[in-house]
């Protein structure tokens, strides 16, 4: 397996970090979406006339937006992206927008590349700005949006995340959290990046002084190990498993620094792997 190479000298967000608001389309989709979002905001704390549940207007407004996206996905997506860029937008509105975007992404799958790149840049920036009030709430929903995008635009999302994962530089916690989500959601596409991801995170360990960050790293490592175990379990041929393990040698050297532990892992795979363990340990 060839580990994916990431060029850390290039900044995928350099030209798009400060995005200008998109021009409203001729059909007034942006204004229509804004009006529907206003309805959702006004109905956030209300109940319906019977007093039995949340305001139905909020749900209907969301349905109208996602339904319009079935016929004009790029237009609606660009309108929502522009809504995210409106100054002094409330946290609740951002959460509503990201949730709608996730629904559109799930129902449409492949989307216009330019719009996807804008959304990746905005969501990535959002999830790294956790110092402000309600930062974690926005970071969580932005992270989930990136994960939703990764199902059909994995390389674009991964490139953005890897850019913010640099050796000996403590990254933002939601970068690591999102990487773990990506591994859990699509281990097959993530595996080529597994080695470089783990190697880079290990260089951050001594820099993680806060308990919360250590907990995030430990949780991510647990997910990565579970995904490697799952990845190995799908291979029935013993010698194929050995080949996979060999390709993960740099990662295993980090997870299992003791030679005896690495040898024990090989022995557990199968007799075929056990006979070949000396070659693997070279």
PDB file of C-alpha atoms in Angstrom, residues 1-228:
ATOM      1  CA  UNK A   1       0.000   0.000   0.000  1.00  0.00           C
ATOM      2  CA  UNK A   2       1.450   3.379  -0.934  1.00  0.00           C
ATOM      3  CA  UNK A   3       0.932   6.014   1.686  1.00  0.00           C
ATOM      4  CA  UNK A   4      -0.675   9.151   0.348  1.00  0.00           C
ATOM      5  CA  UNK A   5       1.643  12.111   0.135  1.00  0.00           C
ATOM      6  CA  UNK A   6       0.571  15.486   1.435  1.00  0.00           C
ATOM      7  CA  UNK A   7       2.395  18.618   0.357  1.00  0.00           C
ATOM      8  CA  UNK A   8       2.447  20.717   3.507  1.00  0.00           C
ATOM      9  CA  UNK A   9       3.920  23.708   1.676  1.00  0.00           C
ATOM     10  CA  UNK A  10       0.691  24.422  -0.161  1.00  0.00           C
ATOM     11  CA  UNK A  11      -2.245  26.072   1.539  1.00  0.00           C
ATOM     12  CA  UNK A  12      -5.537  24.939   0.017  1.00  0.00           C
ATOM     13  CA  UNK A  13      -7.266  27.790   1.824  1.00  0.00           C
ATOM     14  CA  UNK A  14      -4.893  30.617   0.861  1.00  0.00           C
ATOM     15  CA  UNK A  15      -7.073  31.957  -1.924  1.00  0.00           C
ATOM     16  CA  UNK A  16     -10.427  31.165  -0.336  1.00  0.00           C
ATOM     17  CA  UNK A  17      -9.933  31.813   3.386  1.00  0.00           C
ATOM     18  CA  UNK A  18     -11.630  35.242   3.161  1.00  0.00           C
ATOM     19  CA  UNK A  19     -14.420  34.416   0.769  1.00  0.00           C
ATOM     20  CA  UNK A  20     -16.502  37.236  -0.614  1.00  0.00           C
ATOM     21  CA  UNK A  21     -20.285  36.759  -0.464  1.00  0.00           C
ATOM     22  CA  UNK A  22     -21.627  35.075  -3.573  1.00  0.00           C
ATOM     23  CA  UNK A  23     -23.730  37.117  -5.968  1.00  0.00           C
ATOM     24  CA  UNK A  24     -27.457  36.438  -5.507  1.00  0.00           C
ATOM     25  CA  UNK A  25     -28.906  34.404  -8.349  1.00  0.00           C
ATOM     26  CA  UNK A  26     -31.476  35.982 -10.689  1.00  0.00           C
ATOM     27  CA  UNK A  27     -34.323  33.865  -9.383  1.00  0.00           C
ATOM     28  CA  UNK A  28     -34.037  35.241  -5.884  1.00  0.00           C
ATOM     29  CA  UNK A  29     -33.105  31.916  -4.306  1.00  0.00           C
ATOM     30  CA  UNK A  30     -30.851  33.601  -1.770  1.00  0.00           C
ATOM     31  CA  UNK A  31     -33.625  35.874  -0.502  1.00  0.00           C
ATOM     32  CA  UNK A  32     -36.079  32.977  -0.417  1.00  0.00           C
ATOM     33  CA  UNK A  33     -33.641  30.900   1.636  1.00  0.00           C
ATOM     34  CA  UNK A  34     -33.030  33.842   3.980  1.00  0.00           C
ATOM     35  CA  UNK A  35     -36.782  34.240   4.530  1.00  0.00           C
ATOM     36  CA  UNK A  36     -37.159  30.545   5.309  1.00  0.00           C
ATOM     37  CA  UNK A  37     -34.223  30.688   7.728  1.00  0.00           C
ATOM     38  CA  UNK A  38     -35.911  33.646   9.449  1.00  0.00           C
ATOM     39  CA  UNK A  39     -38.983  31.470   9.935  1.00  0.00           C
ATOM     40  CA  UNK A  40     -36.801  28.728  11.419  1.00  0.00           C
ATOM     41  CA  UNK A  41     -35.177  31.215  13.798  1.00  0.00           C
ATOM     42  CA  UNK A  42     -38.488  32.680  14.936  1.00  0.00           C
ATOM     43  CA  UNK A  43     -39.915  29.215  15.521  1.00  0.00           C
ATOM     44  CA  UNK A  44     -36.973  27.832  17.481  1.00  0.00           C
ATOM     45  CA  UNK A  45     -38.527  28.347  20.876  1.00  0.00           C
ATOM     46  CA  UNK A  46     -42.197  28.071  19.934  1.00  0.00           C
ATOM     47  CA  UNK A  47     -44.677  25.230  19.999  1.00  0.00           C
ATOM     48  CA  UNK A  48     -47.539  24.549  17.671  1.00  0.00           C
ATOM     49  CA  UNK A  49     -51.092  25.704  18.369  1.00  0.00           C
ATOM     50  CA  UNK A  50     -51.977  22.455  20.084  1.00  0.00           C
ATOM     51  CA  UNK A  51     -48.956  22.763  22.348  1.00  0.00           C
ATOM     52  CA  UNK A  52     -47.923  19.197  21.618  1.00  0.00           C
ATOM     53  CA  UNK A  53     -44.605  19.683  19.860  1.00  0.00           C
ATOM     54  CA  UNK A  54     -42.138  21.990  18.136  1.00  0.00           C
ATOM     55  CA  UNK A  55     -43.382  24.648  15.775  1.00  0.00           C
ATOM     56  CA  UNK A  56     -44.281  22.951  12.493  1.00  0.00           C
ATOM     57  CA  UNK A  57     -43.281  26.071  10.586  1.00  0.00           C
ATOM     58  CA  UNK A  58     -39.628  25.451  11.406  1.00  0.00           C
ATOM     59  CA  UNK A  59     -39.773  21.913  10.068  1.00  0.00           C
ATOM     60  CA  UNK A  60     -41.698  22.968   6.960  1.00  0.00           C
ATOM     61  CA  UNK A  61     -39.213  25.754   6.219  1.00  0.00           C
ATOM     62  CA  UNK A  62     -36.364  23.242   6.325  1.00  0.00           C
ATOM     63  CA  UNK A  63     -38.285  20.819   4.101  1.00  0.00           C
ATOM     64  CA  UNK A  64     -38.967  23.549   1.529  1.00  0.00           C
ATOM     65  CA  UNK A  65     -35.252  24.360   1.270  1.00  0.00           C
ATOM     66  CA  UNK A  66     -34.161  20.732   0.915  1.00  0.00           C
ATOM     67  CA  UNK A  67     -36.984  20.048  -1.547  1.00  0.00           C
ATOM     68  CA  UNK A  68     -35.872  22.960  -3.728  1.00  0.00           C
ATOM     69  CA  UNK A  69     -32.363  21.497  -3.650  1.00  0.00           C
ATOM     70  CA  UNK A  70     -33.604  18.365  -5.420  1.00  0.00           C
ATOM     71  CA  UNK A  71     -34.132  20.409  -8.597  1.00  0.00           C
ATOM     72  CA  UNK A  72     -31.442  23.070  -8.127  1.00  0.00           C
ATOM     73  CA  UNK A  73     -28.816  21.627  -5.764  1.00  0.00           C
ATOM     74  CA  UNK A  74     -25.953  23.946  -6.744  1.00  0.00           C
ATOM     75  CA  UNK A  75     -28.107  27.092  -6.594  1.00  0.00           C
ATOM     76  CA  UNK A  76     -29.504  26.247  -3.156  1.00  0.00           C
ATOM     77  CA  UNK A  77     -26.128  25.151  -1.831  1.00  0.00           C
ATOM     78  CA  UNK A  78     -24.489  28.389  -2.976  1.00  0.00           C
ATOM     79  CA  UNK A  79     -27.310  30.378  -1.371  1.00  0.00           C
ATOM     80  CA  UNK A  80     -26.796  28.563   1.941  1.00  0.00           C
ATOM     81  CA  UNK A  81     -23.038  29.109   1.731  1.00  0.00           C
ATOM     82  CA  UNK A  82     -23.664  32.814   1.237  1.00  0.00           C
ATOM     83  CA  UNK A  83     -25.968  32.762   4.270  1.00  0.00           C
ATOM     84  CA  UNK A  84     -23.095  31.344   6.329  1.00  0.00           C
ATOM     85  CA  UNK A  85     -20.996  34.366   5.351  1.00  0.00           C
ATOM     86  CA  UNK A  86     -23.502  36.972   6.517  1.00  0.00           C
ATOM     87  CA  UNK A  87     -21.835  39.075   9.283  1.00  0.00           C
ATOM     88  CA  UNK A  88     -22.919  38.553  12.907  1.00  0.00           C
ATOM     89  CA  UNK A  89     -24.922  35.442  12.142  1.00  0.00           C
ATOM     90  CA  UNK A  90     -26.318  33.695  15.218  1.00  0.00           C
ATOM     91  CA  UNK A  91     -25.088  30.306  16.375  1.00  0.00           C
ATOM     92  CA  UNK A  92     -28.557  28.793  16.014  1.00  0.00           C
ATOM     93  CA  UNK A  93     -28.828  29.973  12.421  1.00  0.00           C
ATOM     94  CA  UNK A  94     -25.432  28.496  11.582  1.00  0.00           C
ATOM     95  CA  UNK A  95     -26.471  25.192  13.119  1.00  0.00           C
ATOM     96  CA  UNK A  96     -29.691  25.246  11.081  1.00  0.00           C
ATOM     97  CA  UNK A  97     -27.787  25.988   7.864  1.00  0.00           C
ATOM     98  CA  UNK A  98     -25.225  23.245   8.439  1.00  0.00           C
ATOM     99  CA  UNK A  99     -27.965  20.732   9.244  1.00  0.00           C
ATOM    100  CA  UNK A 100     -29.799  21.596   6.019  1.00  0.00           C
ATOM    101  CA  UNK A 101     -26.552  21.361   4.056  1.00  0.00           C
ATOM    102  CA  UNK A 102     -25.962  17.888   5.489  1.00  0.00           C
ATOM    103  CA  UNK A 103     -29.409  16.791   4.315  1.00  0.00           C
ATOM    104  CA  UNK A 104     -28.743  18.173   0.824  1.00  0.00           C
ATOM    105  CA  UNK A 105     -25.353  16.448   0.686  1.00  0.00           C
ATOM    106  CA  UNK A 106     -26.896  13.126   1.698  1.00  0.00           C
ATOM    107  CA  UNK A 107     -29.741  13.321  -0.805  1.00  0.00           C
ATOM    108  CA  UNK A 108     -27.719  14.661  -3.752  1.00  0.00           C
ATOM    109  CA  UNK A 109     -24.343  12.916  -3.380  1.00  0.00           C
ATOM    110  CA  UNK A 110     -22.071  14.437  -6.047  1.00  0.00           C
ATOM    111  CA  UNK A 111     -22.183  18.236  -6.005  1.00  0.00           C
ATOM    112  CA  UNK A 112     -20.567  21.041  -7.967  1.00  0.00           C
ATOM    113  CA  UNK A 113     -16.853  21.025  -7.147  1.00  0.00           C
ATOM    114  CA  UNK A 114     -16.533  24.784  -6.734  1.00  0.00           C
ATOM    115  CA  UNK A 115     -19.357  24.902  -4.203  1.00  0.00           C
ATOM    116  CA  UNK A 116     -17.951  21.907  -2.337  1.00  0.00           C
ATOM    117  CA  UNK A 117     -14.536  23.562  -2.079  1.00  0.00           C
ATOM    118  CA  UNK A 118     -16.101  26.745  -0.678  1.00  0.00           C
ATOM    119  CA  UNK A 119     -18.029  24.757   1.892  1.00  0.00           C
ATOM    120  CA  UNK A 120     -14.972  22.700   2.869  1.00  0.00           C
ATOM    121  CA  UNK A 121     -12.993  25.896   3.459  1.00  0.00           C
ATOM    122  CA  UNK A 122     -15.731  27.584   5.486  1.00  0.00           C
ATOM    123  CA  UNK A 123     -16.563  24.509   7.585  1.00  0.00           C
ATOM    124  CA  UNK A 124     -12.879  23.823   8.255  1.00  0.00           C
ATOM    125  CA  UNK A 125     -12.357  27.368   9.492  1.00  0.00           C
ATOM    126  CA  UNK A 126     -15.531  27.168  11.572  1.00  0.00           C
ATOM    127  CA  UNK A 127     -14.540  24.004  13.399  1.00  0.00           C
ATOM    128  CA  UNK A 128     -11.133  25.460  14.298  1.00  0.00           C
ATOM    129  CA  UNK A 129     -12.626  28.581  15.898  1.00  0.00           C
ATOM    130  CA  UNK A 130     -13.667  27.106  19.241  1.00  0.00           C
ATOM    131  CA  UNK A 131     -12.490  29.921  21.515  1.00  0.00           C
ATOM    132  CA  UNK A 132     -15.539  32.106  21.016  1.00  0.00           C
ATOM    133  CA  UNK A 133     -18.841  31.569  22.805  1.00  0.00           C
ATOM    134  CA  UNK A 134     -20.716  28.488  21.582  1.00  0.00           C
ATOM    135  CA  UNK A 135     -17.592  27.556  19.611  1.00  0.00           C
ATOM    136  CA  UNK A 136     -17.908  23.839  20.314  1.00  0.00           C
ATOM    137  CA  UNK A 137     -21.505  23.782  19.087  1.00  0.00           C
ATOM    138  CA  UNK A 138     -20.554  25.323  15.741  1.00  0.00           C
ATOM    139  CA  UNK A 139     -17.379  23.251  15.505  1.00  0.00           C
ATOM    140  CA  UNK A 140     -19.312  20.009  16.002  1.00  0.00           C
ATOM    141  CA  UNK A 141     -21.868  20.711  13.280  1.00  0.00           C
ATOM    142  CA  UNK A 142     -19.159  21.989  10.906  1.00  0.00           C
ATOM    143  CA  UNK A 143     -17.185  18.797  11.551  1.00  0.00           C
ATOM    144  CA  UNK A 144     -20.237  16.663  10.775  1.00  0.00           C
ATOM    145  CA  UNK A 145     -20.713  18.596   7.533  1.00  0.00           C
ATOM    146  CA  UNK A 146     -17.148  17.788   6.451  1.00  0.00           C
ATOM    147  CA  UNK A 147     -17.766  14.125   7.217  1.00  0.00           C
ATOM    148  CA  UNK A 148     -20.945  14.206   5.115  1.00  0.00           C
ATOM    149  CA  UNK A 149     -19.011  15.786   2.229  1.00  0.00           C
ATOM    150  CA  UNK A 150     -16.276  13.154   2.497  1.00  0.00           C
ATOM    151  CA  UNK A 151     -18.635  10.403   1.343  1.00  0.00           C
ATOM    152  CA  UNK A 152     -18.409  11.700  -2.228  1.00  0.00           C
ATOM    153  CA  UNK A 153     -15.550  14.207  -2.017  1.00  0.00           C
ATOM    154  CA  UNK A 154     -13.109  12.403   0.265  1.00  0.00           C
ATOM    155  CA  UNK A 155      -9.856  13.674  -1.247  1.00  0.00           C
ATOM    156  CA  UNK A 156     -10.949  17.302  -1.029  1.00  0.00           C
ATOM    157  CA  UNK A 157     -11.885  17.017   2.651  1.00  0.00           C
ATOM    158  CA  UNK A 158      -8.803  14.991   3.561  1.00  0.00           C
ATOM    159  CA  UNK A 159      -6.471  17.435   1.824  1.00  0.00           C
ATOM    160  CA  UNK A 160      -7.927  20.286   3.875  1.00  0.00           C
ATOM    161  CA  UNK A 161      -7.572  18.386   7.157  1.00  0.00           C
ATOM    162  CA  UNK A 162      -4.047  17.168   6.447  1.00  0.00           C
ATOM    163  CA  UNK A 163      -2.984  20.749   5.762  1.00  0.00           C
ATOM    164  CA  UNK A 164      -3.820  21.577   9.381  1.00  0.00           C
ATOM    165  CA  UNK A 165      -2.037  18.480  10.707  1.00  0.00           C
ATOM    166  CA  UNK A 166       1.661  19.362  10.882  1.00  0.00           C
ATOM    167  CA  UNK A 167       4.493  17.650  12.820  1.00  0.00           C
ATOM    168  CA  UNK A 168       5.464  19.219  16.157  1.00  0.00           C
ATOM    169  CA  UNK A 169       2.567  21.651  15.902  1.00  0.00           C
ATOM    170  CA  UNK A 170      -0.422  21.045  18.174  1.00  0.00           C
ATOM    171  CA  UNK A 171      -3.466  21.176  15.931  1.00  0.00           C
ATOM    172  CA  UNK A 172      -7.024  22.111  16.857  1.00  0.00           C
ATOM    173  CA  UNK A 173      -8.931  19.367  18.630  1.00  0.00           C
ATOM    174  CA  UNK A 174     -11.715  19.173  16.052  1.00  0.00           C
ATOM    175  CA  UNK A 175      -9.200  18.454  13.291  1.00  0.00           C
ATOM    176  CA  UNK A 176      -8.285  15.244  15.129  1.00  0.00           C
ATOM    177  CA  UNK A 177     -11.915  14.508  15.984  1.00  0.00           C
ATOM    178  CA  UNK A 178     -12.932  14.896  12.343  1.00  0.00           C
ATOM    179  CA  UNK A 179     -10.077  12.700  11.120  1.00  0.00           C
ATOM    180  CA  UNK A 180     -11.280   9.961  13.477  1.00  0.00           C
ATOM    181  CA  UNK A 181     -14.829  10.365  12.137  1.00  0.00           C
ATOM    182  CA  UNK A 182     -13.536  10.041   8.584  1.00  0.00           C
ATOM    183  CA  UNK A 183     -11.640   6.860   9.454  1.00  0.00           C
ATOM    184  CA  UNK A 184     -14.728   5.413  11.106  1.00  0.00           C
ATOM    185  CA  UNK A 185     -16.948   6.360   8.167  1.00  0.00           C
ATOM    186  CA  UNK A 186     -14.733   5.116   5.336  1.00  0.00           C
ATOM    187  CA  UNK A 187     -11.750   3.055   6.444  1.00  0.00           C
ATOM    188  CA  UNK A 188     -10.912   1.982   2.893  1.00  0.00           C
ATOM    189  CA  UNK A 189     -10.327   5.506   1.600  1.00  0.00           C
ATOM    190  CA  UNK A 190      -8.720   6.585   4.862  1.00  0.00           C
ATOM    191  CA  UNK A 191      -6.187   3.751   5.085  1.00  0.00           C
ATOM    192  CA  UNK A 192      -3.612   5.287   2.693  1.00  0.00           C
ATOM    193  CA  UNK A 193      -3.491   8.282   5.047  1.00  0.00           C
ATOM    194  CA  UNK A 194      -3.389   6.248   8.264  1.00  0.00           C
ATOM    195  CA  UNK A 195       0.384   6.092   8.639  1.00  0.00           C
ATOM    196  CA  UNK A 196       1.074   9.777   8.068  1.00  0.00           C
ATOM    197  CA  UNK A 197      -1.859  10.752  10.297  1.00  0.00           C
ATOM    198  CA  UNK A 198      -0.671   8.640  13.231  1.00  0.00           C
ATOM    199  CA  UNK A 199       2.967   9.639  12.815  1.00  0.00           C
ATOM    200  CA  UNK A 200       2.049  13.323  12.872  1.00  0.00           C
ATOM    201  CA  UNK A 201      -0.290  13.020  15.855  1.00  0.00           C
ATOM    202  CA  UNK A 202       2.417  11.216  17.830  1.00  0.00           C
ATOM    203  CA  UNK A 203       4.696  14.251  17.457  1.00  0.00           C
ATOM    204  CA  UNK A 204       2.015  16.308  19.207  1.00  0.00           C
ATOM    205  CA  UNK A 205       1.756  14.181  22.334  1.00  0.00           C
ATOM    206  CA  UNK A 206       4.340  16.077  24.369  1.00  0.00           C
ATOM    207  CA  UNK A 207       2.655  19.352  23.401  1.00  0.00           C
ATOM    208  CA  UNK A 208      -0.789  18.270  24.632  1.00  0.00           C
ATOM    209  CA  UNK A 209      -0.779  19.683  28.162  1.00  0.00           C
ATOM    210  CA  UNK A 210      -4.525  20.063  28.601  1.00  0.00           C
ATOM    211  CA  UNK A 211      -6.559  17.062  29.737  1.00  0.00           C
ATOM    212  CA  UNK A 212      -9.247  17.702  27.106  1.00  0.00           C
ATOM    213  CA  UNK A 213      -6.760  17.542  24.241  1.00  0.00           C
ATOM    214  CA  UNK A 214      -5.192  14.361  25.611  1.00  0.00           C
ATOM    215  CA  UNK A 215      -8.652  12.821  25.817  1.00  0.00           C
ATOM    216  CA  UNK A 216      -9.324  13.791  22.191  1.00  0.00           C
ATOM    217  CA  UNK A 217      -6.057  12.221  21.026  1.00  0.00           C
ATOM    218  CA  UNK A 218      -6.674   9.024  23.001  1.00  0.00           C
ATOM    219  CA  UNK A 219     -10.200   8.740  21.625  1.00  0.00           C
ATOM    220  CA  UNK A 220      -8.943   9.214  18.079  1.00  0.00           C
ATOM    221  CA  UNK A 221      -6.194   6.620  18.558  1.00  0.00           C
ATOM    222  CA  UNK A 222      -8.758   4.118  19.794  1.00  0.00           C
ATOM    223  CA  UNK A 223     -10.840   4.705  16.666  1.00  0.00           C
ATOM    224  CA  UNK A 224      -7.812   4.363  14.390  1.00  0.00           C
ATOM    225  CA  UNK A 225      -6.813   1.053  16.013  1.00  0.00           C
ATOM    226  CA  UNK A 226     -10.354  -0.299  15.707  1.00  0.00           C
ATOM    227  CA  UNK A 227     -10.435   0.646  12.026  1.00  0.00           C
ATOM    228  CA  UNK A 228      -7.099  -1.077  11.366  1.00  0.00           C
TER     229      UNK A 228
END
